[in-house]
Amino acid sequence: MSTSPDTTEKRTGFTSRDEKQDNAAEVERLIRERTAELRQIEMIYASAPVGLCLLGTDTRYLHVNQRFAEMNGFSIEEHIGKSVRERVPDLADAAEELARAVVATGKPALDIEVRGETPAQPGEQRYWNESWRPVTDNQGRVIAISIAAEDITERKRAEEALRESEERFTAFMDNSPAVAFMKDEQGRYIYLNKFDESHFNRRQGDLRGKTDFELWPLYVAEQLSKNDQTVLKADSAIEVVEEMPNPKGGITYWWTCKFPFKDASAKRYVGGIGIDITDWKQAEAALQESEEKYRNLVELAPEPIVVHRQGNVVYANPPCVTFFGAERREDLVGKPVLQFVHPDDHEVFRGRNREMTEKGTTVPLRSERFVKLDGQAVDVEVVATPIMYENLPSVMVLFRDITERKRAEEAFQRYAENLGLLHRDLEISNREANLYLDILTHDIGNTENVSNLYADLLIESLDGEAAGYAKKLQRSVQKSIEILGTVSTIRRIHQAPPELKPTDLDAAVRGVMNDYPTSIFLYNGTTYQVQADDLLPVVFDNLISNAVKFGGPDVEIAIRIEENDGFVRVSVEDTGPGIPDDDKNGIFHCYS
């Protein structure tokens, strides 16, 4: 019995062969499971789409997967045991700072953006999104750092391109001379460019999320909303002119193109671009008013007016309709304009149109012949000018019936011809009369010369009263000789233009005064030299002799000379009884 405890103790200190075999199988099973798990982890680690890395606290690589190795540009083996600074120096500062923070705090650093270059793509700036997690031992000490890194370079570039695109779009829209907007299906504004802000004097932020009914008077909001709904219902673009009040209380007009569109989630919106056409509308209204006035003026014009374009009549005013013998305007409109032009004047008509086309100016007055609907040819005077009619290049022709004038011209021509014949006859008669006057003047002159000689003989042979009569007779004969001389001078003036020559005015006056030594003259003399013909002394003699003859023995004769604007005025006045008013017209205008 004493050995039993020993035997039992010995039995408990040993494992049977079956137990050992069971334990070995269990261990082997566990090893296989762990190995499978490790292989599975390794497979996941190797095939992960992101870079995975186990980094020592000294920033040396303990393990990296293939993706991480490719990011850095080295093989997996070339990473192990090397520091971050040795492999990717451009990222070393950021990596070391992150490692210190994770080790010091024991907390992960998640979704960190890292930027820099790697030997895989030298000279190219790349971006990574990384998460750093601490790996701890049983005591909670950080013994390594697990890193997951995702290359987000392309995403960053896309985001940058999108940002630049949005900035360009915003700059483009904000500097556009047009209003641009977007609304959702409920009519709420989700976008407005700055032009709207500056033009309507309101901030964009105050408009977003609001409808037209919150921003505009009711009649404006209803108009805008109706057009928006038309776009959405038809699912197509429209162009409309919308009336909007401006901040100054006036009305502006906008040409607006509205169109439907959808976003990525198929939500529907209304987009629009509006251009301020207020000036154009005002100009259009002014033009319409002007055109209306112009049309009224043309309609009421007393002269016929026709407008043609591309060879056809497009307008005729009432006098034109009447001229051509039509009952209404439609009887002329649409017909070829050459139908109303005489065939002999077709080339003239075409030439006028070519001239207007080449010069673009009004063609001056010309005479042509038009043909009425009944075939009657009428002489007309025409002026034509290029115009815009119904917004198309046209030609306006204004014409006048000159039939009566042509008849008057023909009658005048006949009168002129008859007058020419009469003038020729008068010239013949004048030459004959001059011939007779030459003969008479010559014969009378000879007779007077003989009479003057006999008067000289009588004066020498007579004494006393008889000699006085002889002297008076001689003076009468001499006066007759002077009259014949004056008649000859007048005839010379009428036969040819008077010959004007420098004349001493004082000598001409005093020469006549000397013929009347007993008369009383009031004359201060003059120094003027004038241009005159041979009749000037005759005129003075006529004036002075009449004053002496009809003024009486004590008559005083005043002669005044005045210069006036390049001419000299000579006045001969006397103190005699003068000429009765009733006789003046007969004396001074008997040959008028």
Coordinates of C-alpha atoms in Angstrom, one line a residue:
M1 CA 0.0 0.0 0.0
S2 CA 2.9 2.2 0.6
T3 CA 3.9 2.0 -3.0
S4 CA 0.5 2.9 -4.2
P5 CA 0.8 6.6 -3.7
D6 CA 4.2 6.5 -5.4
T7 CA 2.8 4.6 -8.3
T8 CA -0.1 6.9 -8.6
E9 CA 2.2 10.0 -8.4
K10 CA 4.4 8.5 -11.0
R11 CA 1.4 7.9 -13.2
T12 CA 0.2 11.5 -13.0
G13 CA 3.6 12.9 -14.0
F14 CA 3.6 11.2 -17.3
T15 CA 1.4 11.5 -20.5
S16 CA 0.3 8.5 -22.2
R17 CA 1.2 8.0 -25.8
D18 CA -2.4 8.6 -26.9
E19 CA -2.5 11.9 -25.1
K20 CA 0.7 13.1 -26.8
Q21 CA -0.6 12.2 -30.1
D22 CA -3.8 14.1 -29.4
N23 CA -1.9 17.2 -28.3
A24 CA 0.4 17.1 -31.4
A25 CA -2.6 16.9 -33.7
E26 CA -4.2 19.9 -32.0
V27 CA -1.0 22.0 -32.3
E28 CA -0.7 21.0 -35.9
R29 CA -4.3 22.0 -36.5
L30 CA -3.8 25.4 -34.8
I31 CA -0.6 26.0 -36.8
R32 CA -2.4 25.2 -40.0
E33 CA -5.2 27.5 -39.1
R34 CA -2.9 30.3 -38.2
T35 CA -0.8 29.7 -41.3
A36 CA -4.0 29.8 -43.4
E37 CA -5.0 33.0 -41.7
L38 CA -1.6 34.5 -42.2
R39 CA -1.7 33.5 -45.9
Q40 CA -5.1 34.9 -46.2
I41 CA -4.0 38.1 -44.5
E42 CA -0.9 38.2 -46.7
M43 CA -3.0 37.7 -49.8
I44 CA -5.4 40.5 -48.8
Y45 CA -2.4 42.6 -47.9
A46 CA -0.7 41.9 -51.3
S47 CA -3.9 42.4 -53.4
A48 CA -5.3 45.4 -51.5
P49 CA -6.1 48.3 -54.0
V50 CA -4.5 50.8 -51.6
G51 CA -0.9 50.9 -50.3
L52 CA -0.4 49.2 -47.0
C53 CA 2.7 49.6 -44.9
L54 CA 3.9 48.6 -41.4
L55 CA 6.3 51.3 -40.2
G56 CA 8.6 51.1 -37.2
T57 CA 8.6 53.9 -34.7
D58 CA 11.9 55.0 -36.2
T59 CA 10.1 55.4 -39.6
R60 CA 11.8 52.3 -41.0
Y61 CA 9.8 50.0 -43.2
L62 CA 8.9 46.7 -41.6
H63 CA 6.6 45.5 -44.3
V64 CA 4.9 47.0 -47.4
N65 CA 2.5 45.6 -50.0
Q66 CA 3.0 45.6 -53.7
R67 CA 0.8 48.7 -54.2
F68 CA 2.7 50.7 -51.7
A69 CA 6.0 49.6 -53.2
E70 CA 4.8 50.8 -56.7
M71 CA 3.7 54.2 -55.3
N72 CA 7.3 54.8 -54.0
G73 CA 9.0 53.3 -57.1
F74 CA 10.9 50.5 -55.3
S75 CA 10.4 46.8 -54.8
I76 CA 9.1 45.3 -51.6
E77 CA 12.5 44.0 -50.7
E78 CA 14.1 47.4 -51.3
H79 CA 11.8 48.9 -48.7
I80 CA 12.5 46.5 -45.8
G81 CA 14.8 48.1 -43.2
K82 CA 15.0 51.4 -45.0
S83 CA 13.8 54.7 -43.6
V84 CA 11.2 56.9 -45.2
R85 CA 13.9 59.6 -45.7
E86 CA 16.1 57.1 -47.5
R87 CA 13.4 56.1 -50.0
V88 CA 11.1 59.1 -50.4
P89 CA 13.0 62.1 -49.0
D90 CA 10.4 64.6 -50.3
L91 CA 7.8 63.0 -47.9
A92 CA 10.2 62.4 -45.0
D93 CA 9.4 65.6 -43.0
A94 CA 5.6 64.9 -43.1
A95 CA 6.1 61.2 -42.3
E96 CA 8.4 61.8 -39.4
E97 CA 6.0 64.4 -37.9
L98 CA 3.0 62.1 -38.2
A99 CA 5.0 59.2 -36.7
R100 CA 6.0 61.3 -33.7
A101 CA 2.4 62.4 -33.2
V102 CA 1.0 58.8 -33.3
V103 CA 3.7 57.4 -31.0
A104 CA 3.3 60.3 -28.6
T105 CA -0.5 60.2 -28.4
G106 CA -1.2 56.6 -29.2
K107 CA -4.1 57.8 -31.3
P108 CA -4.6 57.3 -35.1
A109 CA -4.3 60.1 -37.6
L110 CA -7.0 59.5 -40.1
D111 CA -7.7 60.9 -43.6
I112 CA -4.5 62.9 -43.8
E113 CA -3.7 64.5 -47.2
V114 CA 0.0 64.1 -48.0
R115 CA 1.6 65.8 -51.0
G116 CA 5.0 65.4 -52.6
E117 CA 7.2 63.6 -55.1
T118 CA 8.4 59.9 -55.2
P119 CA 11.1 58.2 -57.3
A120 CA 8.2 56.4 -59.1
Q121 CA 7.3 59.7 -60.9
P122 CA 10.1 62.2 -60.2
G123 CA 9.3 65.8 -60.8
E124 CA 5.5 65.2 -60.6
Q125 CA 3.5 66.4 -57.6
R126 CA 1.2 63.7 -56.4
Y127 CA -1.4 63.5 -53.6
W128 CA -2.3 60.7 -51.1
N129 CA -5.0 60.2 -48.6
E130 CA -3.4 58.3 -45.6
S131 CA -4.6 56.9 -42.3
W132 CA -1.9 56.2 -39.6
R133 CA -2.9 53.7 -36.8
P134 CA -0.7 52.7 -33.9
V135 CA 0.2 49.0 -33.3
T136 CA 0.7 48.3 -29.5
D137 CA 2.0 45.4 -27.4
N138 CA 0.4 43.8 -24.4
Q139 CA 1.4 46.7 -22.2
G140 CA -0.2 49.2 -24.7
R141 CA 3.1 50.6 -25.9
V142 CA 3.2 51.7 -29.5
I143 CA 5.7 49.4 -31.3
A144 CA 4.8 50.1 -34.9
I145 CA 2.5 52.1 -37.1
S146 CA 0.1 50.7 -39.7
I147 CA -0.4 52.9 -42.7
A148 CA -3.1 52.8 -45.4
A149 CA -2.3 55.1 -48.3
E150 CA -4.6 55.8 -51.4
D151 CA -3.3 57.8 -54.4
I152 CA -5.8 60.6 -55.0
T153 CA -3.8 62.5 -57.5
E154 CA -6.2 62.1 -60.3
R155 CA -9.1 62.9 -58.1
K156 CA -7.3 66.0 -56.9
R157 CA -6.6 67.0 -60.5
A158 CA -10.2 66.4 -61.4
E159 CA -11.3 68.5 -58.4
E160 CA -8.9 71.2 -59.3
A161 CA -10.1 71.2 -62.9
L162 CA -13.6 71.3 -61.7
R163 CA -12.8 74.2 -59.4
E164 CA -11.1 76.1 -62.2
S165 CA -13.9 75.3 -64.5
E166 CA -16.4 76.6 -61.9
E167 CA -14.3 79.7 -61.4
R168 CA -14.2 80.3 -65.2
F169 CA -17.9 79.7 -65.4
T170 CA -18.6 82.0 -62.6
A171 CA -16.2 84.7 -64.0
F172 CA -17.8 84.2 -67.4
M173 CA -21.4 84.5 -66.1
D174 CA -20.6 87.4 -63.7
N175 CA -18.9 89.4 -66.5
S176 CA -21.6 88.6 -69.1
P177 CA -23.7 91.6 -70.3
A178 CA -26.8 89.4 -69.9
V179 CA -28.8 88.2 -66.9
A180 CA -28.4 84.5 -66.2
F181 CA -30.5 82.5 -63.8
M182 CA -31.6 79.0 -62.8
K183 CA -34.8 78.0 -61.0
D184 CA -36.1 74.7 -59.7
E185 CA -39.5 73.2 -60.5
Q186 CA -41.1 75.3 -57.7
G187 CA -39.8 78.5 -59.3
R188 CA -37.2 79.1 -56.6
Y189 CA -34.0 80.8 -57.7
I190 CA -30.9 78.6 -57.2
Y191 CA -28.5 80.7 -59.2
L192 CA -28.2 84.3 -60.4
N193 CA -25.2 86.0 -61.9
K194 CA -23.8 89.4 -60.8
F195 CA -25.3 91.3 -63.7
D196 CA -28.7 90.8 -62.1
E197 CA -27.3 92.1 -58.8
S198 CA -25.8 95.2 -60.4
H199 CA -28.7 95.9 -62.7
F200 CA -31.6 95.5 -60.3
N201 CA -29.6 96.7 -57.2
R202 CA -30.0 93.7 -55.0
R203 CA -27.7 91.0 -53.6
Q204 CA -27.6 87.5 -55.0
G205 CA -27.8 86.0 -51.5
D206 CA -31.2 87.7 -50.9
L207 CA -32.7 86.1 -54.0
R208 CA -31.6 82.5 -53.8
G209 CA -34.4 80.3 -52.6
K210 CA -37.1 82.8 -53.3
T211 CA -39.7 82.8 -56.1
D212 CA -40.7 85.6 -58.5
F213 CA -43.9 86.2 -56.4
E214 CA -41.6 87.2 -53.5
L215 CA -39.5 89.5 -55.6
W216 CA -41.7 91.2 -58.2
P217 CA -45.1 92.9 -58.5
L218 CA -47.9 90.4 -59.1
Y219 CA -48.4 91.1 -62.8
V220 CA -44.6 90.6 -63.4
A221 CA -44.4 87.4 -61.3
E222 CA -47.4 85.9 -63.1
Q223 CA -45.8 86.6 -66.5
L224 CA -42.5 85.1 -65.5
S225 CA -44.1 82.0 -63.9
K226 CA -46.3 81.4 -66.9
N227 CA -43.3 81.4 -69.2
D228 CA -41.4 79.0 -66.8
Q229 CA -44.3 76.6 -66.8
T230 CA -44.5 76.7 -70.5
V231 CA -40.9 75.6 -70.7
L232 CA -41.4 72.7 -68.2
K233 CA -44.6 71.5 -69.8
A234 CA -43.3 71.5 -73.4
D235 CA -39.8 70.4 -72.3
S236 CA -38.3 72.7 -74.9
A237 CA -36.8 76.2 -75.0
I238 CA -38.7 79.4 -75.7
E239 CA -37.8 83.0 -76.6
V240 CA -39.9 85.7 -75.1
V241 CA -39.8 89.4 -74.4
E242 CA -40.5 90.1 -70.7
E243 CA -41.4 93.4 -69.1
M244 CA -39.6 94.2 -65.8
P245 CA -39.6 97.3 -63.6
N246 CA -36.2 98.8 -62.8
P247 CA -35.1 100.3 -59.4
K248 CA -35.8 103.8 -60.7
G249 CA -39.4 103.0 -61.3
G250 CA -39.2 102.8 -65.1
I251 CA -40.0 99.8 -67.3
T252 CA -37.3 97.7 -69.0
Y253 CA -37.7 95.1 -71.7
W254 CA -35.8 91.8 -71.8
W255 CA -35.3 89.3 -74.6
T256 CA -35.1 86.1 -72.6
C257 CA -34.3 82.6 -73.8
K258 CA -35.6 80.0 -71.3
F259 CA -34.8 76.3 -71.5
P260 CA -35.3 73.1 -69.4
F261 CA -32.5 70.9 -68.1
K262 CA -31.9 68.1 -65.5
D263 CA -29.2 67.4 -63.0
A264 CA -27.5 64.1 -62.3
S265 CA -30.4 63.0 -60.2
A266 CA -32.9 63.8 -62.9
K267 CA -34.3 66.9 -61.1
R268 CA -35.8 69.4 -63.5
Y269 CA -34.8 73.1 -63.7
V270 CA -35.5 76.1 -65.8
G271 CA -32.4 78.0 -67.0
G272 CA -32.5 81.4 -68.7
I273 CA -30.5 84.2 -70.3
G274 CA -31.9 87.7 -70.6
I275 CA -30.6 90.6 -72.6
D276 CA -31.8 94.2 -71.9
I277 CA -33.4 95.4 -75.1
T278 CA -35.1 98.5 -73.7
D279 CA -33.1 100.9 -75.9
W280 CA -33.9 98.7 -78.9
K281 CA -37.6 98.6 -78.0
Q282 CA -37.7 102.4 -77.6
A283 CA -35.9 102.8 -80.9
E284 CA -38.3 100.4 -82.5
A285 CA -41.2 102.3 -81.1
A286 CA -39.7 105.6 -82.3
L287 CA -39.1 104.0 -85.7
Q288 CA -42.6 102.7 -85.9
E289 CA -43.9 106.1 -85.0
S290 CA -41.6 107.7 -87.6
E291 CA -42.6 105.1 -90.2
E292 CA -46.3 105.7 -89.4
K293 CA -45.8 109.5 -89.9
Y294 CA -43.8 108.8 -93.1
R295 CA -46.5 106.5 -94.4
N296 CA -49.2 109.1 -93.6
L297 CA -47.1 111.7 -95.4
V298 CA -46.7 109.5 -98.4
E299 CA -50.4 108.5 -98.3
L300 CA -51.4 112.2 -98.2
A301 CA -48.9 113.4 -100.7
P302 CA -50.5 115.2 -103.6
E303 CA -48.0 113.6 -106.1
P304 CA -48.0 110.0 -107.2
I305 CA -45.5 107.7 -105.3
V306 CA -44.8 104.1 -106.1
V307 CA -42.4 101.7 -104.4
H308 CA -40.9 98.7 -106.2
R309 CA -38.6 95.9 -105.2
Q310 CA -37.0 93.2 -107.3
G311 CA -38.9 94.4 -110.3
N312 CA -42.4 94.3 -108.8
V313 CA -44.6 97.0 -107.4
V314 CA -45.0 96.7 -103.6
Y315 CA -46.7 100.0 -102.8
A316 CA -48.7 102.8 -104.5
N317 CA -50.2 105.8 -102.8
P318 CA -53.8 107.0 -103.7
P319 CA -52.6 109.6 -106.3
C320 CA -50.6 106.9 -108.0
V321 CA -53.6 104.6 -108.1
T322 CA -55.6 107.4 -109.7
F323 CA -52.9 108.3 -112.2
F324 CA -52.7 104.8 -113.6
G325 CA -56.4 104.5 -113.8
A326 CA -56.8 101.7 -111.2
E327 CA -59.7 101.3 -108.9
R328 CA -57.7 100.2 -105.9
R329 CA -54.1 99.7 -104.8
E330 CA -54.2 95.9 -105.3
D331 CA -54.6 96.5 -109.1
L332 CA -51.0 97.7 -109.1
V333 CA -49.3 95.9 -106.3
G334 CA -47.5 92.7 -107.4
K335 CA -47.3 93.7 -111.1
P336 CA -44.0 94.1 -112.9
V337 CA -42.9 97.7 -112.7
L338 CA -41.8 97.7 -116.3
Q339 CA -45.5 97.1 -117.3
F340 CA -46.0 100.8 -116.4
V341 CA -42.9 102.1 -118.2
H342 CA -43.0 102.9 -121.9
P343 CA -41.0 100.3 -123.9
D344 CA -38.8 103.1 -125.4
D345 CA -37.8 104.0 -121.8
H346 CA -37.0 100.6 -120.4
E347 CA -33.2 101.1 -120.8
V348 CA -33.5 104.5 -119.1
F349 CA -35.3 102.8 -116.2
R350 CA -32.7 100.0 -115.9
G351 CA -29.9 102.6 -116.1
R352 CA -31.5 104.5 -113.3
N353 CA -31.7 101.4 -111.1
R354 CA -28.1 100.5 -111.8
E355 CA -27.0 104.1 -110.9
M356 CA -28.9 103.9 -107.6
T357 CA -27.4 100.4 -106.8
E358 CA -23.9 101.5 -107.5
K359 CA -24.0 104.9 -105.8
G360 CA -26.7 104.3 -103.2
T361 CA -28.0 107.8 -103.8
T362 CA -31.0 109.6 -105.1
V363 CA -31.2 109.9 -108.9
P364 CA -32.1 113.4 -110.0
L365 CA -35.1 114.5 -112.0
R366 CA -35.5 112.8 -115.4
S367 CA -38.2 112.9 -118.0
E368 CA -39.7 109.5 -119.0
R369 CA -43.0 108.1 -120.2
F370 CA -45.3 105.9 -118.1
V371 CA -48.1 103.8 -119.4
K372 CA -51.5 103.7 -117.8
L373 CA -53.6 100.6 -117.4
D374 CA -55.6 101.6 -120.5
G375 CA -52.4 101.8 -122.6
Q376 CA -52.2 105.6 -122.7
A377 CA -48.6 106.9 -122.6
V378 CA -48.0 109.9 -120.4
D379 CA -45.0 112.2 -120.1
V380 CA -43.8 112.3 -116.5
E381 CA -40.9 113.8 -114.6
V382 CA -39.3 111.2 -112.3
V383 CA -37.1 111.2 -109.2
A384 CA -36.1 107.9 -107.5
T385 CA -34.3 107.1 -104.3
P386 CA -33.3 103.8 -102.6
I387 CA -35.2 103.1 -99.3
M388 CA -35.9 100.3 -96.8
Y389 CA -39.5 99.2 -97.2
E390 CA -40.8 96.5 -94.9
N391 CA -37.1 95.9 -93.8
L392 CA -36.1 95.1 -97.4
P393 CA -34.1 97.2 -99.9
S394 CA -36.5 98.9 -102.3
V395 CA -36.8 101.9 -104.6
M396 CA -39.3 104.8 -104.1
V397 CA -40.3 106.7 -107.2
L398 CA -42.0 110.1 -107.1
F399 CA -43.3 111.4 -110.4
R400 CA -45.4 114.2 -111.8
D401 CA -47.6 114.3 -114.9
I402 CA -46.0 117.0 -117.1
T403 CA -48.3 116.7 -120.1
E404 CA -49.6 120.2 -119.7
R405 CA -46.1 121.5 -119.2
K406 CA -44.9 119.7 -122.3
R407 CA -47.8 121.3 -124.2
A408 CA -46.9 124.7 -122.8
E409 CA -43.2 124.2 -123.7
E410 CA -44.3 123.3 -127.3
A411 CA -46.5 126.4 -127.5
F412 CA -43.6 128.5 -126.1
Q413 CA -41.3 127.0 -128.7
R414 CA -43.7 127.9 -131.4
Y415 CA -44.0 131.4 -130.0
A416 CA -40.2 131.7 -129.8
E417 CA -39.9 130.7 -133.4
N418 CA -42.6 133.3 -134.4
L419 CA -40.8 135.8 -132.3
G420 CA -37.6 135.0 -134.1
L421 CA -39.2 135.6 -137.4
L422 CA -40.7 138.9 -136.2
H423 CA -37.3 140.0 -134.8
R424 CA -35.7 139.2 -138.2
D425 CA -38.4 141.3 -139.9
L426 CA -37.8 144.1 -137.4
E427 CA -34.1 144.0 -138.0
I428 CA -34.7 144.3 -141.7
S429 CA -37.1 147.2 -141.1
N430 CA -34.6 148.8 -138.8
R431 CA -31.9 148.6 -141.4
E432 CA -34.2 150.2 -143.9
A433 CA -35.2 152.9 -141.5
N434 CA -31.6 153.6 -140.6
L435 CA -30.8 153.9 -144.3
Y436 CA -33.7 156.4 -144.8
L437 CA -32.5 158.3 -141.6
D438 CA -28.9 158.4 -143.0
I439 CA -30.2 159.9 -146.2
L440 CA -32.4 162.4 -144.5
T441 CA -29.8 163.4 -141.9
H442 CA -27.2 163.8 -144.7
D443 CA -29.6 165.9 -146.9
I444 CA -30.9 168.0 -144.0
G445 CA -27.4 168.5 -142.7
N446 CA -26.3 169.8 -146.1
T447 CA -29.3 172.1 -146.2
E448 CA -28.6 173.5 -142.7
N449 CA -25.0 174.1 -143.5
V450 CA -26.0 176.1 -146.5
S451 CA -28.6 177.9 -144.4
N452 CA -26.0 178.7 -141.8
L453 CA -23.7 180.2 -144.5
Y454 CA -26.5 182.4 -145.8
A455 CA -27.3 183.5 -142.3
D456 CA -23.6 184.6 -141.9
L457 CA -23.9 186.6 -145.1
L458 CA -27.2 188.2 -144.0
I459 CA -25.6 189.2 -140.6
E460 CA -22.7 190.8 -142.4
S461 CA -24.9 192.7 -144.9
L462 CA -27.7 193.8 -142.5
D463 CA -27.7 196.4 -139.7
G464 CA -30.0 197.2 -136.9
E465 CA -33.1 195.2 -136.2
A466 CA -32.8 193.2 -139.4
A467 CA -29.3 192.0 -138.3
G468 CA -30.8 190.9 -135.0
Y469 CA -33.4 188.8 -136.8
A470 CA -30.6 187.3 -138.9
K471 CA -28.7 186.3 -135.8
K472 CA -31.8 184.6 -134.3
L473 CA -32.3 182.8 -137.5
Q474 CA -28.7 181.6 -137.4
R475 CA -29.1 180.4 -133.8
S476 CA -32.2 178.4 -134.8
V477 CA -30.2 176.8 -137.7
Q478 CA -27.3 176.0 -135.3
K479 CA -29.8 174.5 -132.8
S480 CA -31.2 172.3 -135.6
I481 CA -27.7 171.2 -136.4
E482 CA -27.2 170.3 -132.8
I483 CA -30.4 168.3 -132.7
L484 CA -29.4 166.4 -135.8
G485 CA -26.1 165.6 -134.0
T486 CA -28.0 164.3 -131.0
V487 CA -30.2 162.2 -133.2
S488 CA -27.0 160.7 -134.8
T489 CA -25.5 160.0 -131.4
I490 CA -28.7 158.2 -130.2
R491 CA -28.7 156.2 -133.4
R492 CA -25.1 155.1 -132.8
I493 CA -26.0 154.1 -129.2
H494 CA -28.9 151.9 -130.4
Q495 CA -26.9 150.4 -133.2
A496 CA -24.0 149.4 -130.9
P497 CA -23.3 149.3 -127.2
P498 CA -22.4 152.8 -125.9
E499 CA -18.7 153.3 -125.6
L500 CA -18.0 154.4 -122.0
K501 CA -14.8 156.4 -121.5
P502 CA -13.2 158.4 -118.7
T503 CA -14.9 161.8 -118.6
D504 CA -14.1 165.0 -116.7
L505 CA -17.5 165.6 -115.0
D506 CA -16.6 169.2 -114.1
A507 CA -15.7 170.0 -117.7
A508 CA -18.9 168.5 -119.0
V509 CA -21.0 170.6 -116.7
R510 CA -19.2 173.9 -117.2
G511 CA -19.2 173.3 -121.0
V512 CA -23.0 173.4 -121.0
M513 CA -23.1 176.3 -118.4
N514 CA -20.9 178.4 -120.8
D515 CA -23.7 178.2 -123.4
Y516 CA -25.9 180.2 -121.0
P517 CA -23.7 183.1 -119.9
T518 CA -26.6 185.2 -118.6
S519 CA -28.2 182.5 -116.4
I520 CA -27.6 182.3 -112.7
F521 CA -25.9 179.0 -111.6
L522 CA -25.2 177.7 -108.1
Y523 CA -22.4 175.2 -108.7
N524 CA -19.3 174.5 -106.5
G525 CA -17.4 172.4 -109.1
T526 CA -16.2 168.8 -108.7
T527 CA -13.0 166.7 -109.3
Y528 CA -14.8 163.4 -110.1
Q529 CA -13.7 161.4 -113.2
V530 CA -16.6 159.3 -114.4
Q531 CA -17.2 156.6 -117.1
A532 CA -19.7 158.1 -119.5
D533 CA -20.6 158.1 -123.2
D534 CA -21.0 161.1 -125.6
L535 CA -24.6 161.8 -124.5
L536 CA -23.6 163.1 -121.1
P537 CA -23.3 166.7 -122.3
V538 CA -26.5 166.4 -124.2
V539 CA -28.3 165.3 -121.0
F540 CA -26.9 168.3 -119.1
D541 CA -27.8 170.7 -122.0
N542 CA -31.4 169.4 -122.1
L543 CA -31.8 169.8 -118.3
I544 CA -30.3 173.3 -118.2
S545 CA -32.0 174.6 -121.4
N546 CA -35.4 173.5 -120.0
A547 CA -34.7 175.3 -116.8
V548 CA -33.7 178.5 -118.7
K549 CA -36.5 178.3 -121.2
F550 CA -39.3 177.6 -118.7
G551 CA -38.0 179.1 -115.5
G552 CA -38.2 182.8 -116.4
P553 CA -35.5 185.5 -116.5
D554 CA -34.6 185.3 -112.8
V555 CA -34.5 181.6 -112.5
E556 CA -31.6 180.1 -110.4
I557 CA -30.2 176.8 -111.4
A558 CA -28.5 174.7 -108.7
I559 CA -26.2 171.8 -109.7
R560 CA -25.2 169.4 -107.0
I561 CA -22.9 166.4 -107.3
E562 CA -22.8 163.6 -104.7
E563 CA -20.9 160.3 -104.5
N564 CA -22.9 157.2 -103.4
D565 CA -21.4 153.7 -103.2
G566 CA -19.2 153.9 -106.2
F567 CA -21.6 156.0 -108.3
V568 CA -22.0 159.8 -108.8
R569 CA -25.4 161.4 -108.6
V570 CA -25.8 164.8 -110.4
S571 CA -28.9 166.8 -109.5
V572 CA -30.1 169.8 -111.6
E573 CA -32.7 171.9 -109.8
D574 CA -34.2 175.3 -110.6
T575 CA -36.5 177.8 -108.9
G576 CA -38.9 178.0 -111.7
P577 CA -42.6 177.0 -111.6
G578 CA -41.8 173.4 -112.3
I579 CA -44.0 170.9 -114.2
P580 CA -47.6 170.2 -113.2
D581 CA -48.1 166.7 -111.7
D582 CA -50.6 165.8 -114.3
D583 CA -48.1 166.4 -117.1
K584 CA -45.1 164.6 -115.6
N585 CA -46.1 161.1 -116.7
G586 CA -46.7 162.2 -120.3
I587 CA -43.4 164.1 -120.5
F588 CA -41.1 161.7 -118.7
H589 CA -42.6 158.4 -119.7
C590 CA -43.9 159.0 -123.2
Y591 CA -41.5 156.5 -124.7
S592 CA -41.7 153.9 -122.0

